[in-house]
């Protein structure tokens, strides 16, 4: 798939082979693309999984629609599995509303509440559920006070 915008420099849209894991067939966009108004400005934004050119690295990117100031934001990048050739991370839409979280990333540290118990976070807009099967899951969401995306850790998918 591709979008109306060219991929950021040094990145490309994944091929059909890179999205060929059978679990991806349960999603119309193969858990690699979401369209939603993440920042609440009334314009649809697009989250996509991209592959770095000439590398197995993959990344979660958002095309943040702001009229003439629309731009790409890299939310996370990491090395993919070299042997598989496939994109290993997936994304899905997290609806606005209450979300049970474990902690929220703050700089390089994930701050956990004092009781170490899950807590509720209220999402004003849809977010991006970022996951890998049999691993941890997190949600990127727009924080209007800080005017940027934050990451909340939600669950461990290894029990699923």
PDB file of C-alpha atoms in Angstrom:
ATOM      1  CA  UNK A   1       0.000   0.000   0.000  1.00  0.00           C
ATOM      2  CA  UNK A   2       1.010   3.627  -0.235  1.00  0.00           C
ATOM      3  CA  UNK A   3      -0.416   6.990   0.680  1.00  0.00           C
ATOM      4  CA  UNK A   4      -0.901  10.358  -0.922  1.00  0.00           C
ATOM      5  CA  UNK A   5       2.415  11.395   0.655  1.00  0.00           C
ATOM      6  CA  UNK A   6       5.793   9.952  -0.281  1.00  0.00           C
ATOM      7  CA  UNK A   7       7.483   8.015   2.513  1.00  0.00           C
ATOM      8  CA  UNK A   8      10.024   9.964   4.584  1.00  0.00           C
ATOM      9  CA  UNK A   9      13.565  10.074   3.210  1.00  0.00           C
ATOM     10  CA  UNK A  10      15.309   6.749   3.744  1.00  0.00           C
ATOM     11  CA  UNK A  11      12.048   4.862   4.355  1.00  0.00           C
ATOM     12  CA  UNK A  12       9.587   3.000   2.142  1.00  0.00           C
ATOM     13  CA  UNK A  13       6.187   1.376   2.293  1.00  0.00           C
ATOM     14  CA  UNK A  14       6.280  -2.383   3.005  1.00  0.00           C
ATOM     15  CA  UNK A  15       5.851  -4.920   0.238  1.00  0.00           C
ATOM     16  CA  UNK A  16       3.110  -7.562   0.139  1.00  0.00           C
ATOM     17  CA  UNK A  17       5.711 -10.157   1.159  1.00  0.00           C
ATOM     18  CA  UNK A  18       6.728  -8.108   4.208  1.00  0.00           C
ATOM     19  CA  UNK A  19       3.065  -8.067   5.293  1.00  0.00           C
ATOM     20  CA  UNK A  20       2.395 -11.725   4.461  1.00  0.00           C
ATOM     21  CA  UNK A  21       2.097 -13.110   8.009  1.00  0.00           C
ATOM     22  CA  UNK A  22      -1.272 -14.962   8.156  1.00  0.00           C
ATOM     23  CA  UNK A  23      -2.332 -13.062  11.310  1.00  0.00           C
ATOM     24  CA  UNK A  24      -2.298  -9.855   9.248  1.00  0.00           C
ATOM     25  CA  UNK A  25      -5.085 -11.236   7.029  1.00  0.00           C
ATOM     26  CA  UNK A  26      -7.584 -10.539   9.829  1.00  0.00           C
ATOM     27  CA  UNK A  27      -7.111  -6.780   9.307  1.00  0.00           C
ATOM     28  CA  UNK A  28      -8.173  -4.888   6.160  1.00  0.00           C
ATOM     29  CA  UNK A  29      -4.893  -2.925   6.322  1.00  0.00           C
ATOM     30  CA  UNK A  30      -2.782  -5.877   7.542  1.00  0.00           C
ATOM     31  CA  UNK A  31      -2.153  -4.171  10.923  1.00  0.00           C
ATOM     32  CA  UNK A  32       0.112  -1.721   9.079  1.00  0.00           C
ATOM     33  CA  UNK A  33      -2.067   1.387   8.488  1.00  0.00           C
ATOM     34  CA  UNK A  34      -4.601   3.402  10.490  1.00  0.00           C
ATOM     35  CA  UNK A  35      -6.508   6.531   9.513  1.00  0.00           C
ATOM     36  CA  UNK A  36      -7.848   8.653  12.399  1.00  0.00           C
ATOM     37  CA  UNK A  37      -7.768  12.187  13.744  1.00  0.00           C
ATOM     38  CA  UNK A  38      -5.100  11.505  16.392  1.00  0.00           C
ATOM     39  CA  UNK A  39      -4.537  15.148  17.404  1.00  0.00           C
ATOM     40  CA  UNK A  40      -8.178  16.271  17.317  1.00  0.00           C
ATOM     41  CA  UNK A  41      -7.710  19.084  14.782  1.00  0.00           C
ATOM     42  CA  UNK A  42     -10.454  17.813  12.447  1.00  0.00           C
ATOM     43  CA  UNK A  43      -8.054  16.452   9.788  1.00  0.00           C
ATOM     44  CA  UNK A  44      -7.507  12.700   9.297  1.00  0.00           C
ATOM     45  CA  UNK A  45      -3.958  11.613  10.175  1.00  0.00           C
ATOM     46  CA  UNK A  46      -2.374   8.371   8.988  1.00  0.00           C
ATOM     47  CA  UNK A  47      -0.226   5.953  11.005  1.00  0.00           C
ATOM     48  CA  UNK A  48       1.821   3.414   9.034  1.00  0.00           C
ATOM     49  CA  UNK A  49       4.487   0.801   9.501  1.00  0.00           C
ATOM     50  CA  UNK A  50       7.436   1.531   7.205  1.00  0.00           C
ATOM     51  CA  UNK A  51      10.640  -0.297   6.325  1.00  0.00           C
ATOM     52  CA  UNK A  52      13.981   1.480   6.210  1.00  0.00           C
ATOM     53  CA  UNK A  53      15.562   1.371   2.773  1.00  0.00           C
ATOM     54  CA  UNK A  54      18.448  -1.133   2.489  1.00  0.00           C
ATOM     55  CA  UNK A  55      17.843  -2.462   6.020  1.00  0.00           C
ATOM     56  CA  UNK A  56      15.577  -4.704   8.077  1.00  0.00           C
ATOM     57  CA  UNK A  57      14.735  -1.787  10.381  1.00  0.00           C
ATOM     58  CA  UNK A  58      11.057  -0.934  10.642  1.00  0.00           C
ATOM     59  CA  UNK A  59       9.332   2.080  12.081  1.00  0.00           C
ATOM     60  CA  UNK A  60       5.993   3.476  13.146  1.00  0.00           C
ATOM     61  CA  UNK A  61       5.409   6.778  11.389  1.00  0.00           C
ATOM     62  CA  UNK A  62       2.478   9.212  11.486  1.00  0.00           C
ATOM     63  CA  UNK A  63       1.520  11.615   8.719  1.00  0.00           C
ATOM     64  CA  UNK A  64       0.170  14.433  10.900  1.00  0.00           C
ATOM     65  CA  UNK A  65      -2.301  16.424   8.801  1.00  0.00           C
ATOM     66  CA  UNK A  66      -2.070  20.123   9.588  1.00  0.00           C
ATOM     67  CA  UNK A  67      -3.016  21.715   6.270  1.00  0.00           C
ATOM     68  CA  UNK A  68       0.043  23.280   4.648  1.00  0.00           C
ATOM     69  CA  UNK A  69       2.131  22.259   7.688  1.00  0.00           C
ATOM     70  CA  UNK A  70       1.454  18.503   7.395  1.00  0.00           C
ATOM     71  CA  UNK A  71       4.517  16.400   8.197  1.00  0.00           C
ATOM     72  CA  UNK A  72       5.896  12.985   9.169  1.00  0.00           C
ATOM     73  CA  UNK A  73       6.627  12.054  12.787  1.00  0.00           C
ATOM     74  CA  UNK A  74       8.632   8.945  13.700  1.00  0.00           C
ATOM     75  CA  UNK A  75       7.128   7.431  16.851  1.00  0.00           C
ATOM     76  CA  UNK A  76       9.334   4.343  17.063  1.00  0.00           C
ATOM     77  CA  UNK A  77      12.003   2.576  15.017  1.00  0.00           C
ATOM     78  CA  UNK A  78      13.744  -0.697  15.610  1.00  0.00           C
ATOM     79  CA  UNK A  79      15.538  -3.545  13.948  1.00  0.00           C
ATOM     80  CA  UNK A  80      13.247  -6.147  12.386  1.00  0.00           C
ATOM     81  CA  UNK A  81      13.881  -9.869  12.392  1.00  0.00           C
ATOM     82  CA  UNK A  82      16.582 -10.365   9.777  1.00  0.00           C
ATOM     83  CA  UNK A  83      15.666 -13.913   8.778  1.00  0.00           C
ATOM     84  CA  UNK A  84      11.930 -13.433   8.245  1.00  0.00           C
ATOM     85  CA  UNK A  85      11.969 -10.424   5.949  1.00  0.00           C
ATOM     86  CA  UNK A  86       8.581  -9.507   7.402  1.00  0.00           C
ATOM     87  CA  UNK A  87       7.413  -6.515   9.399  1.00  0.00           C
ATOM     88  CA  UNK A  88       7.147  -7.843  12.978  1.00  0.00           C
ATOM     89  CA  UNK A  89       5.284  -4.976  14.666  1.00  0.00           C
ATOM     90  CA  UNK A  90       1.621  -4.242  14.087  1.00  0.00           C
ATOM     91  CA  UNK A  91      -0.715  -1.311  14.642  1.00  0.00           C
ATOM     92  CA  UNK A  92      -4.429  -1.088  15.239  1.00  0.00           C
ATOM     93  CA  UNK A  93      -6.838   1.695  16.131  1.00  0.00           C
ATOM     94  CA  UNK A  94      -7.313   2.379  19.839  1.00  0.00           C
ATOM     95  CA  UNK A  95     -10.664   4.086  20.259  1.00  0.00           C
ATOM     96  CA  UNK A  96     -11.000   7.237  22.362  1.00  0.00           C
ATOM     97  CA  UNK A  97     -12.163   6.703  25.935  1.00  0.00           C
ATOM     98  CA  UNK A  98     -10.900   4.923  29.028  1.00  0.00           C
ATOM     99  CA  UNK A  99      -7.746   2.836  28.630  1.00  0.00           C
ATOM    100  CA  UNK A 100      -6.172   0.651  31.326  1.00  0.00           C
ATOM    101  CA  UNK A 101      -2.429   1.275  31.371  1.00  0.00           C
ATOM    102  CA  UNK A 102       0.604   0.120  33.326  1.00  0.00           C
ATOM    103  CA  UNK A 103       2.674   3.284  32.893  1.00  0.00           C
ATOM    104  CA  UNK A 104       3.411   6.237  30.609  1.00  0.00           C
ATOM    105  CA  UNK A 105       6.839   6.873  29.126  1.00  0.00           C
ATOM    106  CA  UNK A 106       8.424  10.068  30.354  1.00  0.00           C
ATOM    107  CA  UNK A 107      11.758  10.729  28.671  1.00  0.00           C
ATOM    108  CA  UNK A 108      13.886   7.605  29.046  1.00  0.00           C
ATOM    109  CA  UNK A 109      11.981   6.290  32.065  1.00  0.00           C
ATOM    110  CA  UNK A 110       8.565   4.679  32.308  1.00  0.00           C
ATOM    111  CA  UNK A 111       7.001   6.118  35.429  1.00  0.00           C
ATOM    112  CA  UNK A 112       4.837   3.601  37.274  1.00  0.00           C
ATOM    113  CA  UNK A 113       2.345   4.701  39.888  1.00  0.00           C
ATOM    114  CA  UNK A 114       3.362   4.130  43.517  1.00  0.00           C
ATOM    115  CA  UNK A 115       1.176   1.047  43.982  1.00  0.00           C
ATOM    116  CA  UNK A 116       2.425  -0.523  40.747  1.00  0.00           C
ATOM    117  CA  UNK A 117      -1.217  -1.249  39.869  1.00  0.00           C
ATOM    118  CA  UNK A 118      -2.808  -0.603  36.476  1.00  0.00           C
ATOM    119  CA  UNK A 119      -4.473   2.781  36.192  1.00  0.00           C
ATOM    120  CA  UNK A 120      -6.933   4.438  33.797  1.00  0.00           C
ATOM    121  CA  UNK A 121      -5.973   6.950  31.131  1.00  0.00           C
ATOM    122  CA  UNK A 122      -8.659   8.899  29.288  1.00  0.00           C
ATOM    123  CA  UNK A 123      -7.973   9.281  25.557  1.00  0.00           C
ATOM    124  CA  UNK A 124      -9.617  12.368  24.040  1.00  0.00           C
ATOM    125  CA  UNK A 125      -8.927  11.107  20.503  1.00  0.00           C
ATOM    126  CA  UNK A 126      -8.179   7.737  18.928  1.00  0.00           C
ATOM    127  CA  UNK A 127      -4.697   6.360  19.560  1.00  0.00           C
ATOM    128  CA  UNK A 128      -2.375   3.817  17.976  1.00  0.00           C
ATOM    129  CA  UNK A 129      -2.206   0.340  19.510  1.00  0.00           C
ATOM    130  CA  UNK A 130       1.397  -0.718  18.786  1.00  0.00           C
ATOM    131  CA  UNK A 131       2.078  -4.400  19.328  1.00  0.00           C
ATOM    132  CA  UNK A 132       4.020  -7.509  18.578  1.00  0.00           C
ATOM    133  CA  UNK A 133       2.355 -10.883  19.050  1.00  0.00           C
ATOM    134  CA  UNK A 134       3.612 -12.624  22.203  1.00  0.00           C
ATOM    135  CA  UNK A 135       5.181  -9.436  23.522  1.00  0.00           C
ATOM    136  CA  UNK A 136       4.347  -6.155  25.229  1.00  0.00           C
ATOM    137  CA  UNK A 137       1.835  -3.717  23.814  1.00  0.00           C
ATOM    138  CA  UNK A 138       1.641   0.045  24.040  1.00  0.00           C
ATOM    139  CA  UNK A 139      -0.564   2.864  22.811  1.00  0.00           C
ATOM    140  CA  UNK A 140       0.700   6.099  21.296  1.00  0.00           C
ATOM    141  CA  UNK A 141      -1.728   8.951  21.922  1.00  0.00           C
ATOM    142  CA  UNK A 142      -1.766  12.708  21.363  1.00  0.00           C
ATOM    143  CA  UNK A 143      -1.321  14.823  24.482  1.00  0.00           C
ATOM    144  CA  UNK A 144      -2.860  18.221  23.657  1.00  0.00           C
ATOM    145  CA  UNK A 145      -1.201  19.942  26.635  1.00  0.00           C
ATOM    146  CA  UNK A 146       2.288  18.916  25.516  1.00  0.00           C
ATOM    147  CA  UNK A 147       1.360  19.055  21.807  1.00  0.00           C
ATOM    148  CA  UNK A 148       3.018  15.715  21.076  1.00  0.00           C
ATOM    149  CA  UNK A 149       2.518  11.949  21.106  1.00  0.00           C
ATOM    150  CA  UNK A 150       3.096  10.066  24.350  1.00  0.00           C
ATOM    151  CA  UNK A 151       3.411   6.317  24.822  1.00  0.00           C
ATOM    152  CA  UNK A 152       1.480   4.320  27.427  1.00  0.00           C
ATOM    153  CA  UNK A 153       2.309   0.675  28.118  1.00  0.00           C
ATOM    154  CA  UNK A 154      -0.870  -1.358  28.245  1.00  0.00           C
ATOM    155  CA  UNK A 155      -0.422  -5.124  28.435  1.00  0.00           C
ATOM    156  CA  UNK A 156       1.704  -8.147  27.844  1.00  0.00           C
ATOM    157  CA  UNK A 157       0.426 -10.043  24.788  1.00  0.00           C
ATOM    158  CA  UNK A 158       2.458 -13.169  25.644  1.00  0.00           C
ATOM    159  CA  UNK A 159      -0.529 -14.396  27.672  1.00  0.00           C
ATOM    160  CA  UNK A 160      -2.880 -14.077  24.660  1.00  0.00           C
TER     161      UNK A 160
END
